[in-house]
Amino acid sequence: MAARIPPEERQTNLVVALMATDIGLTKQQILDNVSGYRQRAEAGARTDALEKMFERDKDELRALGVPIETIGDPGDPNDLREARYRIPKAEYDLPADLEFSPAELAVLTLAGSVWSAESSSADAQAGVRKIRALGIDGDEPIIGFAPKITTREASFAPLQSAIESGRVVTFDYLKPGEDSARRRKVEPLALLDYEARWHVYGIDVDADDERTFLLSRIVGDVTVTKKSFAPELRDGAGERALAGLEAVAARNSALLEVTPGTEASLRLGRRATTAPQGVRVPYVDVHIFADELASYGPEVRVVEPETLRDAVIARLEEIVRVHSRGEDA
C-alpha cells in the first residue's frame, strides 16, 4: 500500500517543484517525480486518476492565488498534450521592501509547523503554503519547503498545557534498541521543532538533569501531575534546547550522493554543504535520519558514516520483505 501523503503536503510539493524549474515540467514528469503523485503511481494508480488529481490540485492552488503558468506548443498554443507547467518566481515573491526580523521568522516557522489541515482555516492554509514556498534566507530558520510535521502527536497538547501551567509530567519513553519503554518524570520547559520533528525539552527529575525527548517516541498518554515547578526555569529554555541540538548536529554529518532535481535534493539541499563527493548534511538522530533517507529511495546514496548507511539499507530491506509477503499472500 502506498504511503498516504496528505493533500496539503502534496500540493506544497507541487508548488516547490514548479518553482524549482525555469522551463517548466510536463504533466508526466510531475506524476513520476513529485511526492504525493509518485507514490500513487508506484502503487499502480491509473494514469487518468492521477491526471484528475493533478488537475484538481492545480485548480485549487490557482484559486488560492498561486500563479501556475501553462506553457503550450508555440506553433499551436491550444495543443496542451505536451504542455509544461511552472510558477514564475517573480510573480510569487514577497515585496522587495518587506523584511522580517529573526524573531518574526521564528514565529512564522512555528506557526507554519503547528497549523495543520485539521486545525486551520482555508485562508490560513493558503498563507502557510505561500510562506513555505518562499525560501527566505535569514538567521532564523524559515518554514521548510514541505515540512512533514504536524501536531498529530497526541502528546503535544498536554505537554504544551503543562509548560504553560508549570506542571510536572510523566510519560513512558521508548528509546531505539530498548525492548520496553521507561517511565520518565519531567519538568517540561519548551517544545521545539527540529529536523521536522517535535521535541520537548525539560528537566528529567530522576536524573536531575536537562534532557530533550522526541515526541514520536512517547508511548501512551502524557500525565500532567499536580506537582508544579518554578516558572522561571522556562526562561531561555527554547534557546538552550536549540543550541544543544545544533551542537549534536555539528558533531554528526553524513556524506551523501543525491540525484539532482529530485525531491531529495530539494529537501536536503537546504541543510547541505557541498563536498568533493556529493554533499554533507548534519543530523541529530541516526534513526530518524535513516527513516528520512530511506523514504527517498534511489534518490540518495549514503557514502558515510557506515552506521547510517547500514541503518538505511536495513529499512529498505524491510520494505522489500513487507512487499514480498504481500505479493505471496
PDB file of N, CA and C in Angstrom, residues 77-115:
ATOM      1  N   PRO A  77      -0.768  26.870 -29.637  1.00  0.00           N
ATOM      2  CA  PRO A  77      -0.971  27.109 -28.200  1.00  0.00           C
ATOM      3  C   PRO A  77      -2.124  26.319 -27.601  1.00  0.00           C
ATOM      4  N   ASN A  78      -3.059  25.898 -28.405  1.00  0.00           N
ATOM      5  CA  ASN A  78      -4.216  25.163 -27.886  1.00  0.00           C
ATOM      6  C   ASN A  78      -3.922  23.677 -27.679  1.00  0.00           C
ATOM      7  N   ASP A  79      -2.794  23.227 -28.194  1.00  0.00           N
ATOM      8  CA  ASP A  79      -2.408  21.825 -28.028  1.00  0.00           C
ATOM      9  C   ASP A  79      -1.655  21.682 -26.708  1.00  0.00           C
ATOM     10  N   LEU A  80      -2.312  21.102 -25.689  1.00  0.00           N
ATOM     11  CA  LEU A  80      -1.729  21.012 -24.346  1.00  0.00           C
ATOM     12  C   LEU A  80      -1.233  19.609 -24.016  1.00  0.00           C
ATOM     13  N   ARG A  81      -1.104  18.751 -25.049  1.00  0.00           N
ATOM     14  CA  ARG A  81      -0.671  17.383 -24.774  1.00  0.00           C
ATOM     15  C   ARG A  81       0.740  17.349 -24.199  1.00  0.00           C
ATOM     16  N   GLU A  82       1.600  18.221 -24.660  1.00  0.00           N
ATOM     17  CA  GLU A  82       2.972  18.291 -24.144  1.00  0.00           C
ATOM     18  C   GLU A  82       3.202  19.606 -23.398  1.00  0.00           C
ATOM     19  N   ALA A  83       2.147  20.141 -22.826  1.00  0.00           N
ATOM     20  CA  ALA A  83       2.269  21.411 -22.101  1.00  0.00           C
ATOM     21  C   ALA A  83       3.197  21.252 -20.900  1.00  0.00           C
ATOM     22  N   ARG A  84       3.851  22.345 -20.555  1.00  0.00           N
ATOM     23  CA  ARG A  84       4.730  22.365 -19.385  1.00  0.00           C
ATOM     24  C   ARG A  84       4.145  23.366 -18.390  1.00  0.00           C
ATOM     25  N   TYR A  85       4.361  23.084 -17.110  1.00  0.00           N
ATOM     26  CA  TYR A  85       3.799  23.916 -16.051  1.00  0.00           C
ATOM     27  C   TYR A  85       4.934  24.458 -15.183  1.00  0.00           C
ATOM     28  N   ARG A  86       4.790  25.707 -14.747  1.00  0.00           N
ATOM     29  CA  ARG A  86       5.781  26.308 -13.875  1.00  0.00           C
ATOM     30  C   ARG A  86       5.131  27.431 -13.079  1.00  0.00           C
ATOM     31  N   ILE A  87       5.844  27.891 -12.049  1.00  0.00           N
ATOM     32  CA  ILE A  87       5.417  29.053 -11.272  1.00  0.00           C
ATOM     33  C   ILE A  87       6.498  30.112 -11.434  1.00  0.00           C
ATOM     34  N   PRO A  88       6.234  31.188 -12.151  1.00  0.00           N
ATOM     35  CA  PRO A  88       7.242  32.246 -12.293  1.00  0.00           C
ATOM     36  C   PRO A  88       7.583  32.827 -10.927  1.00  0.00           C
ATOM     37  N   LYS A  89       8.838  32.733 -10.532  1.00  0.00           N
ATOM     38  CA  LYS A  89       9.233  33.166  -9.192  1.00  0.00           C
ATOM     39  C   LYS A  89       8.956  34.648  -8.962  1.00  0.00           C
ATOM     40  N   ALA A  90       9.124  35.449 -10.006  1.00  0.00           N
ATOM     41  CA  ALA A  90       8.923  36.890  -9.846  1.00  0.00           C
ATOM     42  C   ALA A  90       7.491  37.221  -9.446  1.00  0.00           C
ATOM     43  N   GLU A  91       6.537  36.371  -9.862  1.00  0.00           N
ATOM     44  CA  GLU A  91       5.132  36.633  -9.540  1.00  0.00           C
ATOM     45  C   GLU A  91       4.747  36.074  -8.178  1.00  0.00           C
ATOM     46  N   TYR A  92       5.666  35.339  -7.551  1.00  0.00           N
ATOM     47  CA  TYR A  92       5.331  34.695  -6.282  1.00  0.00           C
ATOM     48  C   TYR A  92       6.216  35.174  -5.147  1.00  0.00           C
ATOM     49  N   ASP A  93       7.026  36.200  -5.442  1.00  0.00           N
ATOM     50  CA  ASP A  93       7.917  36.746  -4.427  1.00  0.00           C
ATOM     51  C   ASP A  93       7.185  37.708  -3.510  1.00  0.00           C
ATOM     52  N   LEU A  94       7.735  37.874  -2.303  1.00  0.00           N
ATOM     53  CA  LEU A  94       7.257  38.923  -1.413  1.00  0.00           C
ATOM     54  C   LEU A  94       7.711  40.278  -1.947  1.00  0.00           C
ATOM     55  N   PRO A  95       7.041  41.359  -1.584  1.00  0.00           N
ATOM     56  CA  PRO A  95       7.513  42.686  -1.988  1.00  0.00           C
ATOM     57  C   PRO A  95       8.965  42.904  -1.574  1.00  0.00           C
ATOM     58  N   ALA A  96       9.724  43.575  -2.435  1.00  0.00           N
ATOM     59  CA  ALA A  96      11.156  43.733  -2.202  1.00  0.00           C
ATOM     60  C   ALA A  96      11.458  44.494  -0.923  1.00  0.00           C
ATOM     61  N   ASP A  97      10.544  45.373  -0.515  1.00  0.00           N
ATOM     62  CA  ASP A  97      10.810  46.194   0.664  1.00  0.00           C
ATOM     63  C   ASP A  97      10.280  45.573   1.956  1.00  0.00           C
ATOM     64  N   LEU A  98       9.793  44.334   1.876  1.00  0.00           N
ATOM     65  CA  LEU A  98       9.267  43.667   3.064  1.00  0.00           C
ATOM     66  C   LEU A  98      10.368  42.814   3.675  1.00  0.00           C
ATOM     67  N   GLU A  99      10.666  43.050   4.955  1.00  0.00           N
ATOM     68  CA  GLU A  99      11.709  42.311   5.645  1.00  0.00           C
ATOM     69  C   GLU A  99      11.162  41.745   6.955  1.00  0.00           C
ATOM     70  N   PHE A 100      11.767  40.636   7.389  1.00  0.00           N
ATOM     71  CA  PHE A 100      11.382  40.016   8.650  1.00  0.00           C
ATOM     72  C   PHE A 100      12.588  40.024   9.586  1.00  0.00           C
ATOM     73  N   SER A 101      12.340  40.304  10.835  1.00  0.00           N
ATOM     74  CA  SER A 101      13.392  40.193  11.837  1.00  0.00           C
ATOM     75  C   SER A 101      13.570  38.715  12.180  1.00  0.00           C
ATOM     76  N   PRO A 102      14.703  38.333  12.794  1.00  0.00           N
ATOM     77  CA  PRO A 102      14.879  36.938  13.204  1.00  0.00           C
ATOM     78  C   PRO A 102      13.738  36.431  14.084  1.00  0.00           C
ATOM     79  N   ALA A 103      13.243  37.276  14.978  1.00  0.00           N
ATOM     80  CA  ALA A 103      12.148  36.854  15.853  1.00  0.00           C
ATOM     81  C   ALA A 103      10.879  36.599  15.051  1.00  0.00           C
ATOM     82  N   GLU A 104      10.606  37.461  14.054  1.00  0.00           N
ATOM     83  CA  GLU A 104       9.419  37.274  13.218  1.00  0.00           C
ATOM     84  C   GLU A 104       9.540  36.002  12.381  1.00  0.00           C
ATOM     85  N   LEU A 105      10.739  35.716  11.875  1.00  0.00           N
ATOM     86  CA  LEU A 105      10.942  34.498  11.118  1.00  0.00           C
ATOM     87  C   LEU A 105      10.720  33.267  11.997  1.00  0.00           C
ATOM     88  N   ALA A 106      11.168  33.348  13.251  1.00  0.00           N
ATOM     89  CA  ALA A 106      10.973  32.233  14.174  1.00  0.00           C
ATOM     90  C   ALA A 106       9.487  31.986  14.424  1.00  0.00           C
ATOM     91  N   VAL A 107       8.721  33.079  14.556  1.00  0.00           N
ATOM     92  CA  VAL A 107       7.282  32.942  14.769  1.00  0.00           C
ATOM     93  C   VAL A 107       6.616  32.313  13.544  1.00  0.00           C
ATOM     94  N   LEU A 108       7.015  32.754  12.349  1.00  0.00           N
ATOM     95  CA  LEU A 108       6.469  32.177  11.120  1.00  0.00           C
ATOM     96  C   LEU A 108       6.792  30.692  11.026  1.00  0.00           C
ATOM     97  N   THR A 109       8.012  30.330  11.411  1.00  0.00           N
ATOM     98  CA  THR A 109       8.400  28.926  11.400  1.00  0.00           C
ATOM     99  C   THR A 109       7.499  28.108  12.312  1.00  0.00           C
ATOM    100  N   LEU A 110       7.313  28.596  13.522  1.00  0.00           N
ATOM    101  CA  LEU A 110       6.484  27.882  14.488  1.00  0.00           C
ATOM    102  C   LEU A 110       5.048  27.778  14.005  1.00  0.00           C
ATOM    103  N   ALA A 111       4.499  28.898  13.511  1.00  0.00           N
ATOM    104  CA  ALA A 111       3.107  28.891  13.047  1.00  0.00           C
ATOM    105  C   ALA A 111       2.918  27.922  11.892  1.00  0.00           C
ATOM    106  N   GLY A 112       3.847  27.936  10.950  1.00  0.00           N
ATOM    107  CA  GLY A 112       3.716  27.041   9.807  1.00  0.00           C
ATOM    108  C   GLY A 112       3.864  25.588  10.187  1.00  0.00           C
ATOM    109  N   SER A 113       4.639  25.314  11.256  1.00  0.00           N
ATOM    110  CA  SER A 113       4.821  23.941  11.702  1.00  0.00           C
ATOM    111  C   SER A 113       3.619  23.432  12.479  1.00  0.00           C
ATOM    112  N   VAL A 114       3.029  24.292  13.267  1.00  0.00           N
ATOM    113  CA  VAL A 114       1.958  23.863  14.169  1.00  0.00           C
ATOM    114  C   VAL A 114       0.641  23.657  13.440  1.00  0.00           C
ATOM    115  N   TRP A 115       0.266  24.601  12.573  1.00  0.00           N
ATOM    116  CA  TRP A 115      -1.057  24.521  11.970  1.00  0.00           C
ATOM    117  C   TRP A 115      -1.110  23.445  10.916  1.00  0.00           C
TER     118      TRP A 115
END
